[in-house]
Short mmCIF file of C-alpha atoms and ligand atoms in Angstrom, two decimals:
data_model
loop_
_atom_site.label_atom_id
_atom_site.label_comp_id
_atom_site.label_asym_id
_atom_site.label_seq_id
_atom_site.Cartn_x
_atom_site.Cartn_y
_atom_site.Cartn_z
CA MET A 1 15.56 26.81 5.87
CA ASN A 2 14.14 28.37 8.98
CA PHE A 3 14.03 25.54 11.50
CA PRO A 4 16.62 23.54 13.43
CA ASN A 5 17.59 20.08 12.21
CA SER A 6 16.61 20.83 8.62
CA ASN A 7 19.36 18.49 7.44
CA ALA A 8 17.28 15.67 8.88
CA VAL A 9 14.55 16.65 6.44
CA LEU A 10 16.91 16.53 3.48
CA ARG A 11 18.23 13.12 4.57
CA ALA A 12 14.67 11.86 5.01
CA LEU A 13 13.64 13.10 1.58
CA ASN A 14 16.67 11.49 -0.03
CA GLN A 15 15.71 8.09 1.31
CA PHE A 16 11.91 8.21 1.05
CA ARG A 17 10.27 6.34 -1.83
CA ILE A 18 6.63 5.32 -2.13
CA GLU A 19 4.95 2.89 -4.54
CA ILE A 20 1.76 3.82 -6.36
CA PRO A 21 -0.94 1.30 -7.28
CA SER A 22 -1.91 0.66 -10.89
CA TRP A 23 -5.55 0.36 -9.79
CA GLY A 24 -5.44 3.96 -8.52
CA PHE A 25 -5.59 5.15 -12.14
CA ALA A 26 -8.52 2.98 -13.23
CA ASN A 27 -12.26 3.56 -12.91
CA THR A 28 -13.42 2.29 -9.54
CA GLY A 29 -16.53 2.71 -7.51
CA THR A 30 -18.49 1.55 -4.53
CA ARG A 31 -21.05 -1.23 -4.39
CA PHE A 32 -23.60 1.43 -5.31
CA GLY A 33 -22.02 2.22 -8.64
CA LYS A 34 -19.11 3.60 -10.56
CA PHE A 35 -18.60 7.15 -11.81
CA ILE A 36 -16.58 6.90 -14.98
CA GLN A 37 -13.83 9.49 -15.56
CA PRO A 38 -12.88 10.38 -19.16
CA ALA A 39 -9.15 10.28 -18.26
CA ALA A 40 -9.19 7.00 -16.35
CA ALA A 41 -6.77 4.32 -17.50
CA THR A 42 -8.36 1.21 -18.97
CA THR A 43 -5.23 -0.67 -20.05
CA THR A 44 -2.03 -1.66 -18.29
CA GLU A 45 -0.11 0.61 -20.64
CA GLU A 46 -2.24 3.61 -19.68
CA LYS A 47 -1.71 2.83 -16.00
CA PHE A 48 2.05 2.77 -16.56
CA SER A 49 1.83 6.03 -18.47
CA ASP A 50 -0.06 7.75 -15.60
CA ALA A 51 2.26 6.30 -12.96
CA GLY A 52 5.18 7.54 -15.07
CA GLN A 53 3.77 11.09 -14.90
CA VAL A 54 3.49 10.95 -11.11
CA HIS A 55 7.10 9.78 -10.86
CA LEU A 56 8.34 12.32 -13.40
CA LEU A 57 6.89 15.17 -11.35
CA THR A 58 7.56 13.94 -7.81
CA GLY A 59 10.73 11.88 -8.33
CA VAL A 60 9.85 9.48 -5.50
CA CYS A 61 7.58 6.86 -7.08
CA PRO A 62 9.86 4.64 -9.20
CA THR A 63 7.65 1.54 -8.87
CA VAL A 64 4.03 0.68 -9.52
CA ALA A 65 2.11 -2.06 -7.69
CA LEU A 66 0.43 -4.47 -10.09
CA HIS A 67 -2.60 -6.71 -9.64
CA VAL A 68 -2.15 -9.94 -11.58
CA LEU A 69 -5.70 -10.35 -12.85
CA TRP A 70 -6.06 -6.70 -13.84
CA ASP A 71 -2.57 -5.95 -15.20
CA PHE A 72 -1.38 -9.25 -16.63
CA PRO A 73 -4.39 -10.18 -18.77
CA ASN A 74 -2.48 -13.15 -20.22
CA GLY A 75 -0.74 -14.14 -17.02
CA ILE A 76 2.92 -14.94 -17.41
CA ALA A 77 2.66 -14.23 -21.17
CA SER A 78 2.00 -10.56 -20.31
CA THR A 79 5.33 -10.07 -18.54
CA GLY A 80 7.12 -9.08 -21.78
CA GLU A 81 4.77 -6.17 -22.43
CA VAL A 82 4.89 -5.08 -18.81
CA GLN A 83 8.69 -4.88 -19.12
CA GLU A 84 8.27 -2.81 -22.29
CA PHE A 85 5.83 -0.39 -20.58
CA SER A 86 8.27 -0.11 -17.73
CA GLN A 87 11.04 0.97 -20.12
CA ARG A 88 8.77 3.30 -22.06
CA TYR A 89 7.26 5.13 -19.09
CA GLY A 90 10.16 5.10 -16.64
CA VAL A 91 8.54 3.21 -13.75
CA ARG A 92 9.37 -0.35 -12.72
CA ALA A 93 7.00 -3.13 -11.71
CA GLY A 94 6.64 -3.04 -7.94
CA SER A 95 4.79 -5.44 -5.68
CA ILE A 96 2.82 -8.16 -7.42
CA ASN A 97 -0.68 -8.78 -6.07
CA PRO A 98 -2.25 -12.16 -6.80
CA ASN A 99 -6.01 -11.94 -7.11
CA LEU A 100 -7.64 -14.54 -4.87
CA PHE A 101 -11.02 -12.88 -4.51
CA GLN A 102 -12.64 -11.99 -7.80
CA ASP A 103 -13.24 -15.23 -9.68
CA GLN A 104 -16.50 -17.12 -9.15
CA GLU A 105 -14.62 -20.08 -7.67
CA TYR A 106 -13.67 -17.94 -4.70
CA LYS A 107 -17.25 -17.37 -3.55
CA PHE A 108 -16.55 -19.44 -0.42
CA GLY A 109 -12.89 -18.58 -0.12
CA SER A 110 -9.49 -19.31 -1.66
CA PHE A 111 -6.87 -20.80 0.69
CA GLY A 112 -9.72 -21.44 3.16
CA ASN A 113 -12.21 -22.90 0.69
CA PRO A 114 -13.64 -26.29 1.79
CA ASP A 115 -13.25 -27.52 -1.81
CA PRO A 116 -9.70 -28.89 -2.28
CA SER A 117 -9.75 -28.14 -6.01
CA VAL A 118 -10.35 -24.43 -5.31
CA ARG A 119 -7.59 -24.39 -2.71
CA ARG A 120 -5.32 -26.01 -5.28
CA ARG A 121 -6.25 -23.40 -7.88
CA ALA A 122 -5.60 -20.60 -5.39
CA PHE A 123 -2.18 -22.06 -4.63
CA GLU A 124 -1.39 -22.37 -8.35
CA HIS A 125 -2.36 -18.75 -8.94
CA THR A 126 -0.07 -17.70 -6.08
CA ARG A 127 2.76 -19.83 -7.47
CA ASP A 128 2.23 -18.29 -10.94
CA SER A 129 2.21 -14.81 -9.41
CA ILE A 130 5.55 -15.51 -7.73
CA GLN A 131 6.86 -16.59 -11.13
CA ILE A 132 5.48 -13.40 -12.71
CA ALA A 133 7.19 -11.35 -10.00
CA ARG A 134 10.48 -13.11 -10.77
CA GLN A 135 10.11 -12.38 -14.49
CA VAL A 136 9.52 -8.66 -13.94
CA HIS A 137 12.29 -8.47 -11.28
CA SER A 138 9.94 -7.59 -8.54
CA ARG A 139 10.72 -8.54 -4.96
CA ASP A 140 7.43 -8.50 -3.07
CA ILE A 141 4.30 -10.58 -3.52
CA SER A 142 1.46 -9.01 -1.52
CA LEU A 143 -1.26 -11.38 -0.44
CA TRP A 144 -4.68 -10.18 0.56
CA PHE A 145 -7.54 -12.60 1.13
CA ALA A 146 -11.25 -11.89 1.14
CA ASP A 147 -11.72 -15.30 2.81
CA GLY A 148 -14.15 -15.47 5.68
CA SER A 149 -17.79 -16.12 6.42
CA ASN A 150 -20.96 -14.14 6.96
CA TYR A 151 -22.82 -16.26 9.51
CA PRO A 152 -21.89 -18.04 12.75
CA GLY A 153 -21.46 -21.77 12.39
CA THR A 154 -21.03 -21.74 8.61
CA ALA A 155 -17.23 -22.13 8.53
CA ASN A 156 -14.78 -24.28 10.44
CA ILE A 157 -12.45 -21.57 11.68
CA ARG A 158 -9.70 -23.90 12.99
CA GLN A 159 -9.72 -26.03 9.89
CA ARG A 160 -9.42 -22.99 7.66
CA LYS A 161 -6.50 -21.73 9.75
CA LYS A 162 -4.76 -25.04 9.08
CA TRP A 163 -5.36 -24.77 5.33
CA PHE A 164 -3.97 -21.24 5.35
CA GLU A 165 -0.88 -22.41 7.23
CA GLU A 166 -0.27 -25.21 4.75
CA ILE A 167 -0.78 -23.21 1.57
CA LEU A 168 1.16 -20.19 2.80
CA LYS A 169 4.06 -22.46 3.66
CA ALA A 170 3.88 -24.12 0.25
CA SER A 171 3.77 -20.66 -1.38
CA HIS A 172 6.79 -19.54 0.62
CA ALA A 173 8.68 -22.58 -0.69
CA GLU A 174 8.19 -21.19 -4.23
CA LEU A 175 10.08 -17.94 -3.49
CA SER A 176 13.55 -17.29 -4.80
CA GLY A 177 16.23 -16.03 -2.42
CA GLY A 178 15.51 -12.30 -2.62
CA GLN A 179 11.71 -12.45 -2.81
CA ARG A 180 9.27 -11.80 0.03
CA LEU A 181 5.67 -12.73 0.79
CA LEU A 182 3.77 -9.88 2.42
CA ILE A 183 0.67 -10.98 4.32
CA GLU A 184 -2.10 -8.39 4.66
CA TYR A 185 -4.90 -8.49 7.23
CA LYS A 186 -8.32 -6.91 7.37
CA PRO A 187 -10.99 -7.23 10.08
CA PHE A 188 -14.05 -7.32 7.84
CA GLU A 189 -15.35 -6.70 4.33
CA PRO A 190 -16.32 -8.50 2.22
CA ALA A 191 -16.86 -11.09 4.97
CA PHE A 192 -18.96 -9.74 7.82
CA TYR A 193 -18.86 -12.43 10.49
CA HIS A 194 -15.31 -13.78 10.47
CA THR A 195 -12.31 -13.05 8.26
CA ASP A 196 -9.55 -15.67 8.08
CA ILE A 197 -6.74 -13.12 8.51
CA ALA A 198 -8.52 -10.53 10.60
CA ASP A 199 -5.70 -8.75 12.41
CA TRP A 200 -1.95 -8.27 12.75
CA GLY A 201 -1.61 -11.11 15.26
CA MET A 202 -3.07 -13.59 12.79
CA ALA A 203 -0.95 -12.20 9.94
CA LEU A 204 2.14 -12.43 12.16
CA HIS A 205 1.32 -16.02 13.07
CA PHE A 206 0.92 -17.00 9.41
CA ALA A 207 4.06 -15.14 8.36
CA ARG A 208 6.17 -16.84 11.05
CA HIS A 209 4.71 -20.20 10.16
CA ALA A 210 5.26 -19.71 6.40
CA GLY A 211 8.99 -19.00 6.64
CA PRO A 212 11.66 -16.32 7.05
CA GLN A 213 10.84 -14.43 3.86
CA ALA A 214 7.24 -13.80 4.91
CA LYS A 215 6.40 -10.50 6.63
CA VAL A 216 3.29 -8.58 7.64
CA LEU A 217 1.71 -5.89 5.48
CA VAL A 218 -0.15 -3.13 7.34
CA ASP A 219 -2.95 -1.45 5.39
CA THR A 220 -3.84 1.62 7.44
CA GLY A 221 -7.51 1.28 6.47
CA HIS A 222 -7.75 -2.27 7.81
CA HIS A 223 -8.29 -1.60 11.51
CA TYR A 224 -11.15 -0.89 13.86
CA ALA A 225 -11.69 2.81 14.38
CA ALA A 226 -9.89 3.32 17.68
CA GLN A 227 -6.97 0.95 17.10
CA ASN A 228 -3.47 2.22 17.87
CA ILE A 229 -1.77 1.44 14.55
CA GLU A 230 1.61 2.90 15.54
CA GLN A 231 1.80 0.45 18.43
CA ILE A 232 1.23 -2.44 16.01
CA VAL A 233 3.99 -0.94 13.85
CA ALA A 234 6.35 -0.69 16.82
CA TRP A 235 5.71 -4.32 17.79
CA LEU A 236 6.21 -5.61 14.26
CA LEU A 237 9.40 -3.57 13.92
CA SER A 238 10.78 -4.95 17.15
CA GLY A 239 10.41 -8.48 15.78
CA GLN A 240 11.65 -7.54 12.29
CA MET A 241 8.29 -8.64 10.91
CA LEU A 242 7.06 -5.43 9.30
CA GLY A 243 7.28 -5.90 5.53
CA GLY A 244 5.28 -3.04 4.11
CA PHE A 245 2.37 -0.63 4.18
CA HIS A 246 -0.69 0.08 2.15
CA PHE A 247 -1.31 3.72 2.97
CA ASN A 248 -4.68 5.43 2.78
CA ASP A 249 -6.92 7.33 5.17
CA ARG A 250 -10.35 6.59 6.55
CA ARG A 251 -13.12 8.01 8.63
CA TYR A 252 -15.26 4.91 9.21
CA ALA A 253 -13.92 1.67 7.71
CA ASP A 254 -11.75 0.84 4.70
CA ASP A 255 -12.71 4.11 3.04
CA ASP A 256 -9.72 4.48 0.70
CA LEU A 257 -9.55 8.22 1.32
CA THR A 258 -6.44 10.26 0.50
CA LEU A 259 -3.57 9.76 2.92
CA GLY A 260 -3.58 12.41 5.63
CA SER A 261 -6.95 13.85 4.62
CA ILE A 262 -8.64 12.84 7.88
CA ASP A 263 -5.89 12.16 10.43
CA PRO A 264 -2.43 13.25 9.31
CA TYR A 265 -1.11 12.99 12.88
CA GLN A 266 -1.68 9.24 12.83
CA ILE A 267 0.51 8.77 9.76
CA PHE A 268 3.09 11.06 11.36
CA ARG A 269 3.08 8.82 14.46
CA ILE A 270 3.57 5.72 12.32
CA PHE A 271 6.54 7.32 10.55
CA HIS A 272 7.86 8.45 13.92
CA GLU A 273 7.92 4.87 15.24
CA ILE A 274 9.82 3.74 12.14
CA LEU A 275 12.37 6.56 12.17
CA LEU A 276 12.90 6.17 15.91
CA TYR A 277 13.54 2.44 15.40
CA GLU A 278 16.00 3.24 12.61
CA SER A 279 17.80 5.82 14.69
CA GLU A 280 18.02 3.52 17.74
CA THR A 281 19.15 0.43 15.83
CA GLY A 282 21.28 2.27 13.27
CA THR A 283 19.75 0.13 10.51
CA PRO A 284 17.16 1.08 7.92
CA ALA A 285 13.91 -0.85 8.37
CA ASP A 286 13.31 -2.84 5.20
CA ILE A 287 9.79 -1.61 4.55
CA ALA A 288 7.91 -1.27 1.25
CA TYR A 289 5.87 1.94 1.46
CA MET A 290 2.92 1.59 -0.86
CA ILE A 291 -0.26 3.52 -1.49
CA ASP A 292 -3.50 1.55 -1.71
CA GLN A 293 -6.12 4.08 -2.79
CA SER A 294 -8.51 4.28 -5.67
CA HIS A 295 -10.27 7.61 -5.82
CA ASN A 296 -13.83 7.47 -7.04
CA LEU A 297 -14.52 11.19 -7.20
CA LYS A 298 -11.20 13.05 -7.35
CA GLY A 299 -9.14 13.21 -10.51
CA LYS A 300 -6.94 10.15 -10.23
CA ILE A 301 -3.55 11.57 -11.13
CA GLU A 302 -4.07 14.74 -9.09
CA ALA A 303 -5.15 12.64 -6.11
CA MET A 304 -2.02 10.51 -6.43
CA ILE A 305 0.26 13.56 -6.57
CA GLN A 306 -1.57 15.00 -3.57
CA THR A 307 -1.04 11.71 -1.68
CA VAL A 308 2.65 11.45 -2.48
CA THR A 309 3.22 15.08 -1.48
CA MET A 310 1.41 14.51 1.82
CA ALA A 311 3.43 11.35 2.50
CA GLN A 312 6.67 13.29 1.95
CA GLU A 313 5.51 16.05 4.28
CA LEU A 314 4.53 13.69 7.09
CA TYR A 315 7.71 11.64 6.73
CA SER A 316 9.82 14.82 6.83
CA LYS A 317 8.00 16.12 9.89
CA ALA A 318 8.62 12.80 11.65
CA ALA A 319 12.33 13.11 10.83
CA LEU A 320 12.43 16.35 12.84
CA VAL A 321 11.81 14.75 16.22
CA ASP A 322 14.74 15.35 18.54
CA TYR A 323 15.49 11.75 19.63
CA PRO A 324 18.09 12.39 22.36
CA ALA A 325 15.74 14.92 23.97
CA LEU A 326 12.80 12.52 23.57
CA ILE A 327 14.63 9.63 25.18
CA ARG A 328 15.75 11.85 28.08
CA ALA A 329 12.21 13.08 28.58
CA GLN A 330 10.83 9.51 28.49
CA GLU A 331 13.43 8.33 31.02
CA ASN A 332 12.56 11.20 33.33
CA CYS A 333 8.84 10.68 32.84
CA ASP A 334 8.71 14.28 31.69
CA LEU A 335 5.41 13.76 29.94
CA VAL A 336 4.62 17.20 28.62
CA ARG A 337 8.15 17.68 27.27
CA ALA A 338 8.10 14.27 25.57
CA GLU A 339 4.71 14.84 24.00
CA SER A 340 5.66 18.36 22.91
CA LEU A 341 8.67 17.06 21.02
CA LEU A 342 6.31 15.15 18.75
CA GLN A 343 3.84 18.01 18.53
CA ASP A 344 6.56 20.55 17.69
CA ALA A 345 7.88 18.37 14.89
CA PHE A 346 4.36 17.82 13.55
CA ALA A 347 3.63 21.56 13.66
CA THR A 348 6.74 22.50 11.66
CA ASP A 349 6.03 23.72 8.15
CA VAL A 350 8.36 21.53 6.08
CA ARG A 351 6.93 22.61 2.73
CA PRO A 352 9.61 25.23 1.96
CA ALA A 353 12.31 22.62 2.70
CA ILE A 354 10.61 20.11 0.41
CA ARG A 355 10.39 22.70 -2.37
CA GLU A 356 14.10 23.38 -1.95
CA TRP A 357 14.89 19.67 -2.07
CA ARG A 358 12.88 19.29 -5.27
CA LEU A 359 14.74 22.10 -6.98
CA LEU A 360 18.03 20.57 -5.87
CA LYS A 361 16.95 17.33 -7.58
CA GLY A 362 15.84 19.09 -10.77
CA LEU A 363 12.17 18.44 -10.01
CA PRO A 364 9.33 20.95 -10.24
CA ALA A 365 8.96 22.84 -6.95
CA ASP A 366 5.20 22.28 -7.11
CA PRO A 367 4.38 18.94 -8.80
CA MET A 368 0.62 19.58 -8.78
CA GLU A 369 0.97 22.91 -10.57
CA ALA A 370 3.45 21.36 -13.00
CA PHE A 371 0.94 18.60 -13.73
CA ARG A 372 -1.85 21.12 -14.33
CA GLN A 373 0.38 23.08 -16.69
CA SER A 374 1.65 20.02 -18.53
CA GLY A 375 -1.39 19.42 -20.74
CA TYR A 376 -1.17 15.67 -19.97
CA LEU A 377 -4.66 15.50 -18.50
CA ASP A 378 -6.25 17.24 -21.50
CA ARG A 379 -4.43 14.94 -23.86
CA ILE A 380 -5.43 11.69 -22.15
CA SER A 381 -8.99 12.91 -21.54
CA LYS A 382 -9.38 13.32 -25.30
CA GLU A 383 -7.63 10.07 -26.15
CA ARG A 384 -9.48 7.96 -23.59
CA ALA A 385 -12.91 9.61 -23.48
CA ALA A 386 -14.50 7.45 -26.15
CA ARG A 387 -13.46 4.19 -24.50
CA ASN A 388 -14.52 5.42 -21.09
CA SER A 389 -17.92 6.58 -22.33
CA GLN A 390 -18.47 3.14 -23.83
CA SER A 391 -17.98 1.68 -20.39
CA ILE A 392 -20.69 4.04 -19.10
CA SER A 393 -23.16 2.61 -21.59
CA SER A 394 -22.11 -0.97 -20.91
CA TYR A 395 -22.45 -0.29 -17.18
CA ALA A 396 -25.94 1.24 -17.42
C1 LIG B 1 -8.42 -4.98 0.07
O1 LIG B 1 -9.29 -4.09 0.72
C2 LIG B 1 -7.14 -4.28 -0.39
O2 LIG B 1 -6.66 -3.45 0.63
C3 LIG B 1 -6.09 -5.28 -0.85
O3 LIG B 1 -4.80 -4.76 -0.62
C4 LIG B 1 -6.34 -5.38 -2.31
O4 LIG B 1 -5.25 -5.88 -3.02
C5 LIG B 1 -6.63 -3.92 -2.63
O5 LIG B 1 -7.41 -3.47 -1.53
C6 LIG B 1 -7.32 -3.68 -3.95
O6 LIG B 1 -8.56 -4.35 -4.01
MN1 LIG B 2 -4.53 -3.06 0.86
#
């Protein structure tokens, strides 16, 4: 390898794992419509099969995030088959995502709904999801809420905050020892006036109030355009409140674009804050790295391999920062030197080192090429085309 500190890259690659979302393999769209792909997964088994391919070729995606409503069609009764798929396709169940936004009851919210029977139902679904997570040996339950309102004066913001506090605390009480509740925030969409958990401060408040096993989940797409996400990350790390990430990229809002496609330096800076924290404290940060992307136009499996590869590259680059030199430069207010240390690491071409690492691990040097050569896409396109074309006609 032709750069200093290349061992840091190998160490980083050995420890880096990233979770892929089951919904990234399914047909998705925008509110203007869906473009159906012949190879898209329509069953939980197919999602496991596709996730298994990504892990087989990259070696760093051993878990798949599951959405309860979409992947456990019979609720807790589906856990047996999920375990079977896990065995068959070589990827474990990862974070479990309750769905508190899709059913008609949730039109005016879930934990923040003025109707106590809906709040009760939302709590029960969360409790069942925690039980599902236990059954499939999964640690994290990721909570995202669409709750909010569209017009001033239509919702009692303080009252809803209180309901959230109560139900999150009651949900936390359902966790077993090793489990965690991850609380995600988002400033807007689908609510366009107020959102009940709009930013990291609100998520942090709710997590602290819920109990010690609750942490904050940062979805990189859930910020206003100019927000300094790495600062949020640094603050959450310093309070041991950062539980996980949903990675994706964006140009305007929650665009669900491929990680690093628009602003790779931002993801690098996020990884830098984490690796700096780990190097200074001497302890690994207990963070679940997850991808939250569903590609509407790109081939889904290719897009996932592209994302995972990019995540590895950016993480490896961040591992190249020379910390002693950085700390010296910061102490001396040597601004250009300090900034250059980040820029030099970011500019390093780590791809040859990653290829070497893959070969060392018995993985294909180029997972994308290996996927294209594998014939998997042709096979599933043929097998799934009929079902997917039916969904075109039912959609029209
Ligand atoms: C909402 O925008 C979100 O980021 C949440 O994490 C959901 O679980 C996911 O997207 C899929 O809808
Ligand atoms: Mn998300």
